[in-house]
Coordinates of N, CA and C in Angstrom, one line a residue:
X1 N 8.3 -18.0 -4.0 CA 8.2 -18.2 -2.6 C 6.7 -18.3 -2.2
X2 N 6.4 -18.8 -1.1 CA 5.0 -19.0 -0.7 C 4.6 -18.1 0.5
X3 N 5.4 -17.1 0.8 CA 5.1 -16.2 1.9 C 3.9 -15.4 1.6
X4 N 2.8 -15.5 2.3 CA 1.6 -14.8 2.1 C 1.5 -13.6 3.0
X5 N 2.5 -13.3 3.8 CA 2.5 -12.1 4.7 C 2.7 -10.9 4.0
X6 N 2.3 -9.7 4.6 CA 2.6 -8.4 3.9 C 4.0 -8.2 3.6
X7 N 4.3 -7.5 2.5 CA 5.7 -7.2 2.2 C 5.9 -5.6 2.3
X8 N 6.8 -5.2 3.1 CA 7.0 -3.8 3.3 C 7.8 -3.2 2.1
X9 N 7.4 -1.9 1.8 CA 8.1 -1.1 0.8 C 8.3 0.2 1.4
X10 N 9.3 0.9 0.9 CA 9.6 2.3 1.3 C 10.4 3.0 0.3
X11 N 10.4 4.3 0.3 CA 11.2 5.1 -0.5 C 12.7 5.0 0.0
X12 N 13.6 5.6 -0.7 CA 15.0 5.5 -0.3 C 15.3 6.1 1.1
X13 N 14.7 7.2 1.4 CA 14.9 7.8 2.7 C 14.0 7.3 3.8
X14 N 13.0 6.5 3.5 CA 12.1 5.9 4.4 C 10.9 6.8 4.8
X15 N 10.7 8.0 4.2 CA 9.6 8.9 4.5 C 8.3 8.3 4.0
X16 N 8.3 7.8 2.8 CA 7.0 7.1 2.3 C 7.2 5.6 2.5
X17 N 6.2 5.0 3.1 CA 6.3 3.6 3.4 C 4.9 3.0 3.4
X18 N 4.9 1.6 3.3 CA 3.7 0.9 3.4 C 3.9 -0.6 3.2
X19 N 2.9 -1.3 2.8 CA 3.0 -2.7 2.6 C 2.1 -3.1 1.4
X20 N 2.5 -4.2 0.8 CA 1.7 -4.9 -0.2 C 1.2 -6.2 0.5
X21 N -0.1 -6.4 0.6 CA -0.6 -7.6 1.2 C -0.2 -8.8 0.4
X22 N 0.1 -9.9 1.0 CA 0.4 -11.1 0.4 C 1.2 -11.1 -0.9
X23 N 2.4 -10.5 -0.8 CA 3.2 -10.4 -2.0 C 4.0 -11.7 -2.2
X24 N 3.7 -12.3 -3.3 CA 4.3 -13.6 -3.7 C 4.1 -13.8 -5.2
X25 N 4.7 -14.8 -5.7 CA 4.6 -15.1 -7.1 C 3.1 -15.4 -7.5
X26 N 2.3 -15.9 -6.5 CA 0.9 -16.2 -6.8 C 0.1 -14.9 -6.9
X27 N 0.5 -13.9 -6.3 CA -0.4 -12.7 -6.2 C 0.1 -11.6 -7.2
X28 N 1.2 -11.7 -7.8 CA 1.7 -10.7 -8.8 C 2.6 -11.3 -9.8
X29 N 3.0 -10.4 -10.7 CA 3.9 -10.9 -11.8 C 5.2 -10.0 -11.8
X30 N 6.3 -10.7 -11.7 CA 7.6 -10.1 -11.7 C 8.1 -9.9 -13.1
X31 N 8.1 -8.6 -13.5 CA 8.5 -8.2 -14.9 C 9.8 -7.4 -14.9
X32 N 10.6 -7.7 -15.9 CA 11.7 -6.8 -16.2 C 11.4 -6.1 -17.5
X33 N 11.3 -4.7 -17.4 CA 10.9 -3.9 -18.5 C 12.1 -3.1 -19.1
X34 N 12.4 -3.3 -20.4 CA 13.5 -2.6 -21.0 C 13.0 -1.4 -21.9
X35 N 11.7 -1.0 -21.7 CA 11.2 0.1 -22.6 C 11.9 1.4 -22.3
X36 N 12.0 2.2 -23.3 CA 12.7 3.5 -23.1 C 12.0 4.4 -22.1
X37 N 10.7 4.3 -21.9 CA 10.0 5.1 -20.9 C 10.3 4.7 -19.5
X38 N 10.4 3.4 -19.2 CA 10.8 3.0 -17.8 C 12.2 3.5 -17.5
X39 N 13.1 3.4 -18.5 CA 14.5 3.8 -18.3 C 14.5 5.4 -18.1
X40 N 13.8 6.1 -19.0 CA 13.7 7.5 -18.9 C 13.2 8.0 -17.6
X41 N 12.2 7.4 -17.1 CA 11.6 7.8 -15.8 C 12.6 7.6 -14.7
X42 N 13.4 6.5 -14.7 CA 14.4 6.3 -13.7 C 15.5 7.5 -13.8
X43 N 15.9 7.8 -15.0 CA 16.9 8.8 -15.1 C 16.4 10.2 -14.7
X44 N 15.1 10.5 -15.1 CA 14.5 11.8 -14.8 C 14.5 12.0 -13.3
X45 N 14.2 10.9 -12.5 CA 14.1 11.0 -11.1 C 15.5 10.9 -10.4
X46 N 16.5 10.9 -11.2 CA 17.9 10.9 -10.6 C 18.4 9.5 -10.1
X47 N 17.7 8.5 -10.6 CA 18.1 7.1 -10.2 C 19.2 6.7 -11.1
X48 N 20.0 5.6 -10.8 CA 21.0 5.1 -11.7 C 20.4 4.6 -13.0
X49 N 21.1 4.8 -14.0 CA 20.6 4.3 -15.3 C 20.6 2.8 -15.3
X50 N 19.5 2.1 -15.5 CA 19.5 0.7 -15.5 C 20.1 0.0 -16.7
X51 N 20.4 0.7 -17.7 CA 20.9 0.1 -19.0 C 22.3 -0.6 -18.7
X52 N 22.5 -1.8 -19.1 CA 21.8 -2.5 -20.1 C 20.7 -3.4 -19.6
X53 N 20.4 -3.4 -18.3 CA 19.4 -4.1 -17.7 C 18.0 -3.4 -17.8
X54 N 17.0 -4.1 -17.4 CA 15.7 -3.4 -17.4 C 15.3 -3.0 -16.0
X55 N 14.1 -2.4 -15.9 CA 13.6 -2.0 -14.6 C 12.7 -3.1 -14.1
X56 N 12.9 -3.6 -12.9 CA 12.1 -4.7 -12.3 C 10.8 -4.1 -11.7
X57 N 9.7 -4.7 -12.1 CA 8.4 -4.2 -11.6 C 7.6 -5.5 -11.2
X58 N 6.9 -5.3 -10.1 CA 6.0 -6.4 -9.5 C 4.6 -5.9 -9.8
X59 N 3.9 -6.5 -10.8 CA 2.6 -6.1 -11.2 C 1.5 -6.8 -10.3
X60 N 0.7 -5.9 -9.7 CA -0.3 -6.4 -8.7 C -1.6 -5.6 -8.9
X61 N -2.6 -5.9 -8.1 CA -3.8 -5.2 -8.1 C -3.8 -4.1 -7.0
X62 N -4.3 -2.9 -7.3 CA -4.1 -1.8 -6.4 C -4.6 -2.0 -5.0
X63 N -5.7 -2.8 -4.8 CA -6.2 -3.0 -3.5 C -5.2 -3.6 -2.5
X64 N -4.1 -4.2 -3.1 CA -3.1 -4.8 -2.3 C -2.1 -3.8 -1.7
X65 N -2.2 -2.6 -2.1 CA -1.2 -1.5 -1.7 C -1.8 -0.7 -0.5
X66 N -1.1 -0.6 0.6 CA -1.5 0.2 1.7 C -0.3 1.0 2.2
X67 N -0.5 2.3 2.1 CA 0.5 3.3 2.6 C 0.4 3.4 4.1
X68 N 1.4 3.4 4.9 CA 1.4 3.6 6.3 C 1.9 5.0 6.7
X69 N 2.6 5.6 5.8 CA 3.1 7.0 6.1 C 3.6 7.7 4.8
X70 N 3.6 9.0 4.9 CA 4.3 9.8 3.9 C 3.5 10.1 2.6
X71 N 2.2 9.8 2.6 CA 1.4 10.0 1.4 C 1.4 11.5 0.9
X72 N 1.7 12.4 1.8 CA 1.7 13.8 1.4 C 3.0 14.1 0.5
X73 N 3.9 13.1 0.5 CA 5.1 13.2 -0.4 C 5.0 12.5 -1.7
X74 N 3.8 11.9 -2.0 CA 3.6 11.2 -3.3 C 3.4 12.3 -4.4
X75 N 4.0 12.0 -5.5 CA 3.9 12.8 -6.7 C 3.8 11.8 -7.9
X76 N 3.3 12.4 -9.0 CA 3.2 11.6 -10.2 C 3.9 12.2 -11.4
X77 N 4.7 11.4 -12.1 CA 5.4 11.8 -13.3 C 4.7 11.2 -14.4
X78 N 4.4 12.0 -15.5 CA 3.9 11.4 -16.7 C 4.9 11.9 -17.8
X79 N 5.4 11.0 -18.6 CA 6.3 11.3 -19.7 C 5.7 12.0 -20.8
X80 N 4.4 11.9 -20.9 CA 3.6 12.6 -21.9 C 2.1 12.6 -21.5
X81 N 1.3 13.3 -22.2 CA -0.1 13.4 -21.8 C -0.9 12.0 -21.8
X82 N -0.4 11.0 -22.5 CA -1.1 9.7 -22.5 C -0.3 8.6 -21.8
X83 N 0.8 9.0 -21.2 CA 1.7 8.0 -20.6 C 1.2 7.4 -19.3
X84 N 1.8 6.4 -18.8 CA 1.6 5.8 -17.5 C 1.7 6.9 -16.4
X85 N 1.1 6.7 -15.3 CA 1.3 7.5 -14.1 C 2.4 6.8 -13.3
X86 N 3.5 7.5 -13.1 CA 4.7 7.0 -12.4 C 4.8 7.7 -11.1
X87 N 4.4 7.0 -10.0 CA 4.3 7.5 -8.7 C 5.7 7.5 -8.0
X88 N 6.1 8.6 -7.4 CA 7.4 8.6 -6.7 C 7.3 9.4 -5.5
X89 N 8.3 9.4 -4.6 CA 8.4 10.1 -3.4 C 9.2 11.4 -3.7
X90 N 8.6 12.6 -3.4 CA 9.3 13.8 -3.7 C 10.4 14.1 -2.7
X91 N 10.4 13.4 -1.6 CA 11.4 13.7 -0.6 C 12.8 13.2 -1.1
X92 N 12.8 12.1 -1.8 CA 14.1 11.5 -2.2 C 14.1 11.1 -3.7
X93 N 13.0 11.4 -4.4 CA 12.8 11.1 -5.8 C 12.8 9.6 -6.1
X94 N 12.5 8.8 -5.2 CA 12.5 7.3 -5.4 C 11.2 6.9 -6.1
X95 N 11.3 6.3 -7.3 CA 10.2 5.7 -8.0 C 9.5 4.6 -7.2
X96 N 8.2 4.6 -7.1 CA 7.5 3.7 -6.3 C 6.6 2.7 -7.1
X97 N 5.7 3.3 -7.8 CA 4.6 2.6 -8.5 C 4.4 3.1 -9.9
X98 N 3.8 2.3 -10.8 CA 3.2 2.7 -12.0 C 1.8 2.3 -12.0
X99 N 0.9 3.2 -12.5 CA -0.5 2.9 -12.6 C -1.0 3.4 -14.0
X100 N -2.1 2.9 -14.4 CA -2.8 3.4 -15.5 C -3.5 4.8 -15.1
X101 N -3.8 5.6 -16.1 CA -4.3 6.9 -15.7 C -5.7 7.0 -15.1
X102 N -6.5 5.9 -15.1 CA -7.8 5.8 -14.5 C -7.9 4.6 -13.7
X103 N -8.7 4.7 -12.6 CA -8.9 3.5 -11.7 C -9.7 2.4 -12.2
X104 N -10.4 2.6 -13.3 CA -11.4 1.6 -13.8 C -10.7 0.3 -14.3
X105 N -9.5 0.4 -14.7 CA -8.7 -0.8 -15.0 C -7.7 -0.9 -13.9
X106 N -8.0 -1.8 -12.9 CA -7.1 -1.9 -11.7 C -5.7 -2.5 -12.0
X107 N -4.7 -1.7 -11.9 CA -3.3 -2.2 -12.2 C -2.4 -1.3 -11.4
X108 N -1.4 -1.9 -10.8 CA -0.3 -1.2 -10.1 C 1.0 -2.0 -10.3
X109 N 2.0 -1.3 -10.6 CA 3.3 -2.0 -10.8 C 4.3 -1.4 -9.8
X110 N 4.7 -2.2 -8.8 CA 5.6 -1.7 -7.7 C 7.0 -1.9 -8.2
X111 N 7.8 -0.8 -8.1 CA 9.2 -0.9 -8.5 C 9.9 -1.8 -7.4
X112 N 10.4 -2.9 -7.9 CA 10.9 -4.0 -7.0 C 12.0 -3.5 -6.1
X113 N 12.8 -2.5 -6.5 CA 13.9 -1.9 -5.6 C 13.3 -1.4 -4.3
X114 N 12.1 -1.1 -4.3 CA 11.4 -0.5 -3.1 C 11.1 -1.6 -2.0
X115 N 11.0 -2.8 -2.4 CA 10.7 -3.9 -1.5 C 11.9 -4.2 -0.5
X116 N 11.5 -4.4 0.7 CA 12.6 -4.7 1.7 C 13.1 -6.1 1.4
X117 N 12.3 -7.0 0.9 CA 12.7 -8.4 0.7 C 12.2 -8.8 -0.7
X118 N 13.0 -8.3 -1.8 CA 12.5 -8.6 -3.1 C 12.6 -10.1 -3.5
X119 N 13.3 -10.9 -2.8 CA 13.4 -12.3 -3.1 C 12.1 -13.0 -3.0
X120 N 11.2 -12.5 -2.2 CA 10.0 -13.2 -1.9 C 9.0 -13.2 -3.1
X121 N 9.2 -12.4 -4.1 CA 8.3 -12.4 -5.3 C 8.8 -13.3 -6.4
X122 N 10.0 -13.9 -6.2 CA 10.5 -14.9 -7.1 C 11.2 -14.3 -8.3
X123 N 11.5 -15.1 -9.2 CA 12.3 -14.7 -10.4 C 11.4 -14.0 -11.4
X124 N 12.0 -13.3 -12.3 CA 11.4 -12.6 -13.4 C 10.6 -13.7 -14.3
X125 N 9.4 -13.4 -14.6 CA 8.6 -14.3 -15.4 C 8.4 -13.7 -16.8
X126 N 8.5 -12.4 -16.9 CA 8.3 -11.8 -18.2 C 9.4 -10.7 -18.4
X127 N 9.9 -10.6 -19.6 CA 10.8 -9.6 -20.0 C 10.2 -8.8 -21.2
X128 N 10.0 -7.5 -21.0 CA 9.3 -6.7 -22.0 C 10.2 -5.8 -22.7
X129 N 10.0 -5.6 -24.0 CA 10.8 -4.7 -24.9 C 12.3 -5.0 -24.8
X130 N 12.6 -6.3 -24.9 CA 14.0 -6.7 -24.9 C 14.6 -6.2 -26.2
X131 N 15.8 -5.6 -26.2 CA 16.4 -5.1 -27.4 C 17.0 -6.3 -28.2
X132 N 16.7 -6.3 -29.5 CA 17.3 -7.4 -30.3 C 18.5 -6.8 -31.1
X133 N 19.2 -7.7 -31.7 CA 20.4 -7.4 -32.4 C 20.1 -6.5 -33.7
X134 N 18.9 -6.7 -34.2 CA 18.4 -5.9 -35.3 C 17.7 -4.6 -35.0
X135 N 17.7 -4.3 -33.7 CA 17.1 -3.1 -33.2 C 15.6 -3.2 -32.9
X136 N 15.0 -4.3 -33.3 CA 13.6 -4.6 -33.0 C 13.5 -5.0 -31.5
X137 N 12.3 -4.7 -30.9 CA 12.1 -5.1 -29.5 C 11.2 -6.3 -29.5
X138 N 11.4 -7.2 -28.5 CA 10.6 -8.4 -28.4 C 10.3 -8.6 -27.0
X139 N 9.4 -9.6 -26.7 CA 8.9 -9.9 -25.4 C 9.1 -11.4 -25.1
X140 N 9.4 -11.7 -23.9 CA 9.5 -13.1 -23.4 C 8.5 -13.2 -22.3
X141 N 7.6 -14.2 -22.4 CA 6.6 -14.4 -21.4 C 5.4 -13.4 -21.4
X142 N 5.2 -12.7 -22.5 CA 4.2 -11.7 -22.6 C 2.8 -12.3 -22.4
X143 N 2.5 -13.5 -22.9 CA 1.2 -14.1 -22.7 C 0.9 -14.4 -21.2
X144 N 1.9 -14.9 -20.5 CA 1.8 -15.1 -19.1 C 1.4 -13.8 -18.4
X145 N 2.2 -12.8 -18.6 CA 2.0 -11.5 -18.0 C 0.6 -11.0 -18.3
X146 N 0.2 -11.0 -19.6 CA -1.1 -10.5 -20.0 C -2.3 -11.2 -19.3
X147 N -2.2 -12.5 -19.3 CA -3.2 -13.4 -18.7 C -3.3 -13.1 -17.2
X148 N -2.2 -12.9 -16.5 CA -2.2 -12.6 -15.0 C -2.8 -11.2 -14.8
X149 N -2.4 -10.2 -15.6 CA -2.9 -8.9 -15.4 C -4.4 -8.9 -15.6
X150 N -4.9 -9.6 -16.7 CA -6.3 -9.6 -16.9 C -7.1 -10.4 -15.8
X151 N -6.5 -11.5 -15.3 CA -7.2 -12.2 -14.3 C -7.3 -11.4 -13.0
X152 N -6.3 -10.7 -12.6 CA -6.4 -9.8 -11.4 C -7.4 -8.7 -11.7
X153 N -7.4 -8.0 -12.9 CA -8.3 -6.9 -13.2 C -9.7 -7.4 -13.2
X154 N -10.0 -8.5 -13.8 CA -11.4 -9.0 -13.8 C -11.9 -9.3 -12.4
X155 N -11.0 -10.0 -11.6 CA -11.4 -10.4 -10.2 C -11.7 -9.1 -9.4
X156 N -10.8 -8.1 -9.6 CA -11.0 -6.8 -8.8 C -12.3 -6.1 -9.2
X157 N -12.6 -6.1 -10.5 CA -13.8 -5.5 -11.1 C -15.0 -6.2 -10.6
X158 N -15.0 -7.5 -10.7 CA -16.2 -8.3 -10.3 C -16.5 -8.2 -8.8
X159 N -15.5 -8.2 -8.0 CA -15.6 -8.2 -6.5 C -15.9 -6.7 -6.0
X160 N -15.6 -5.7 -6.8 CA -15.7 -4.4 -6.4 C -14.4 -3.9 -5.7
X161 N -13.4 -4.7 -5.5 CA -12.2 -4.3 -4.9 C -11.4 -3.3 -5.6
X162 N -11.7 -3.1 -6.9 CA -11.0 -2.1 -7.7 C -11.2 -0.7 -7.1
X163 N -12.3 -0.5 -6.3 CA -12.6 0.8 -5.6 C -11.6 1.0 -4.4
X164 N -11.0 0.0 -3.9 CA -10.1 0.1 -2.8 C -8.7 0.4 -3.2
X165 N -8.5 1.6 -3.8 CA -7.2 2.0 -4.3 C -6.7 3.2 -3.6
X166 N -5.4 3.2 -3.2 CA -4.8 4.4 -2.6 C -4.4 5.4 -3.6
X167 N -4.5 5.1 -4.9 CA -4.0 5.9 -6.0 C -5.0 6.9 -6.5
X168 N -6.3 6.7 -6.4 CA -7.4 7.5 -7.0 C -8.5 7.8 -6.0
X169 N -9.2 8.9 -6.2 CA -10.4 9.2 -5.6 C -11.5 8.6 -6.5
X170 N -12.1 7.5 -6.0 CA -13.0 6.8 -6.9 C -14.2 7.6 -7.3
X171 N -14.7 8.5 -6.5 CA -15.8 9.4 -6.9 C -15.5 10.3 -8.1
X172 N -14.3 10.8 -8.1 CA -14.0 11.8 -9.2 C -13.1 11.2 -10.2
X173 N -12.4 10.1 -9.9 CA -11.5 9.5 -10.8 C -10.1 10.2 -10.8
X174 N -10.0 11.2 -10.0 CA -8.7 12.0 -9.9 C -7.7 11.2 -9.1
X175 N -6.4 11.4 -9.5 CA -5.3 10.8 -8.7 C -5.2 11.5 -7.4
X176 N -4.7 10.8 -6.4 CA -4.6 11.3 -5.0 C -3.3 12.1 -4.8
X177 N -2.5 12.4 -5.9 CA -1.3 13.1 -5.7 C -1.2 14.1 -6.9
X178 N -0.4 15.1 -6.8 CA -0.2 16.1 -7.9 C 0.6 15.4 -9.1
X179 N 0.2 15.8 -10.3 CA 0.7 15.2 -11.5 C 1.6 16.3 -12.2
X180 N 2.8 15.8 -12.7 CA 3.6 16.6 -13.6 C 3.8 15.9 -14.9
X181 N 3.3 16.5 -16.0 CA 3.5 16.0 -17.3 C 4.6 16.7 -18.0
X182 N 5.6 15.9 -18.4 CA 6.8 16.5 -19.1 C 6.3 17.2 -20.4
X183 N 6.8 18.4 -20.6 CA 6.5 19.1 -21.9 C 7.5 18.5 -23.0
X184 N 7.2 19.0 -24.2 CA 8.0 18.4 -25.3 C 9.5 18.6 -25.2
X185 N 9.9 19.8 -24.7 CA 11.3 20.1 -24.5 C 11.9 19.2 -23.4
X186 N 11.2 19.0 -22.3 CA 11.7 18.1 -21.3 C 11.9 16.6 -21.8
X187 N 10.9 16.2 -22.6 CA 10.9 14.8 -23.1 C 12.1 14.7 -24.1
X188 N 12.3 15.7 -25.0 CA 13.4 15.6 -25.9 C 14.7 15.5 -25.2
X189 N 14.9 16.3 -24.2 CA 16.2 16.3 -23.5 C 16.4 15.0 -22.8
X190 N 15.3 14.4 -22.2 CA 15.4 13.2 -21.5 C 15.7 12.0 -22.4
X191 N 15.1 12.0 -23.6 CA 15.3 10.8 -24.5 C 16.6 10.9 -25.2
X192 N 17.3 12.0 -25.1 CA 18.6 12.1 -25.7 C 19.7 11.5 -24.8
X193 N 19.3 11.4 -23.5 CA 20.3 10.9 -22.6 C 20.5 9.4 -22.7

């Protein structure tokens, strides 16, 4: 779709809300991720198990994200000490975004279920960690995804827009919400499900 207007997102109960500027196929990448971590995060937060499908994520640059309400309800889940930061609303446990642990590589992945009008971002262009019959995981469209992520990250770094992130305090590099890192016992229980 060619709609360059802002796209509204919100948590399930509507307490946390905001918009993504210019959400379209040209400004982000629609990915369906089948990795065990994306599935585990959904389950941990009490969401329906996406299996056998993947989790739909719209990969964008963080400066495109603007919260209009409810930021005091933002929390971060990390499945391990080195995992992605998975931002969610503590009011209803709705997963919202994924980010890298530091703002210096500008990346945000919006959980597509949170968009009021998901059709505007177009079809999936990349499928990651697709399960194969032999148990191996493969990717479709990975080069496209990688090039688009790099293009957005380089543009944000060169323009200085990487500093315009709602996810981190740029001066300290600290996230703007409390972080919970699953301990080994929690991870083991989760990955058995």
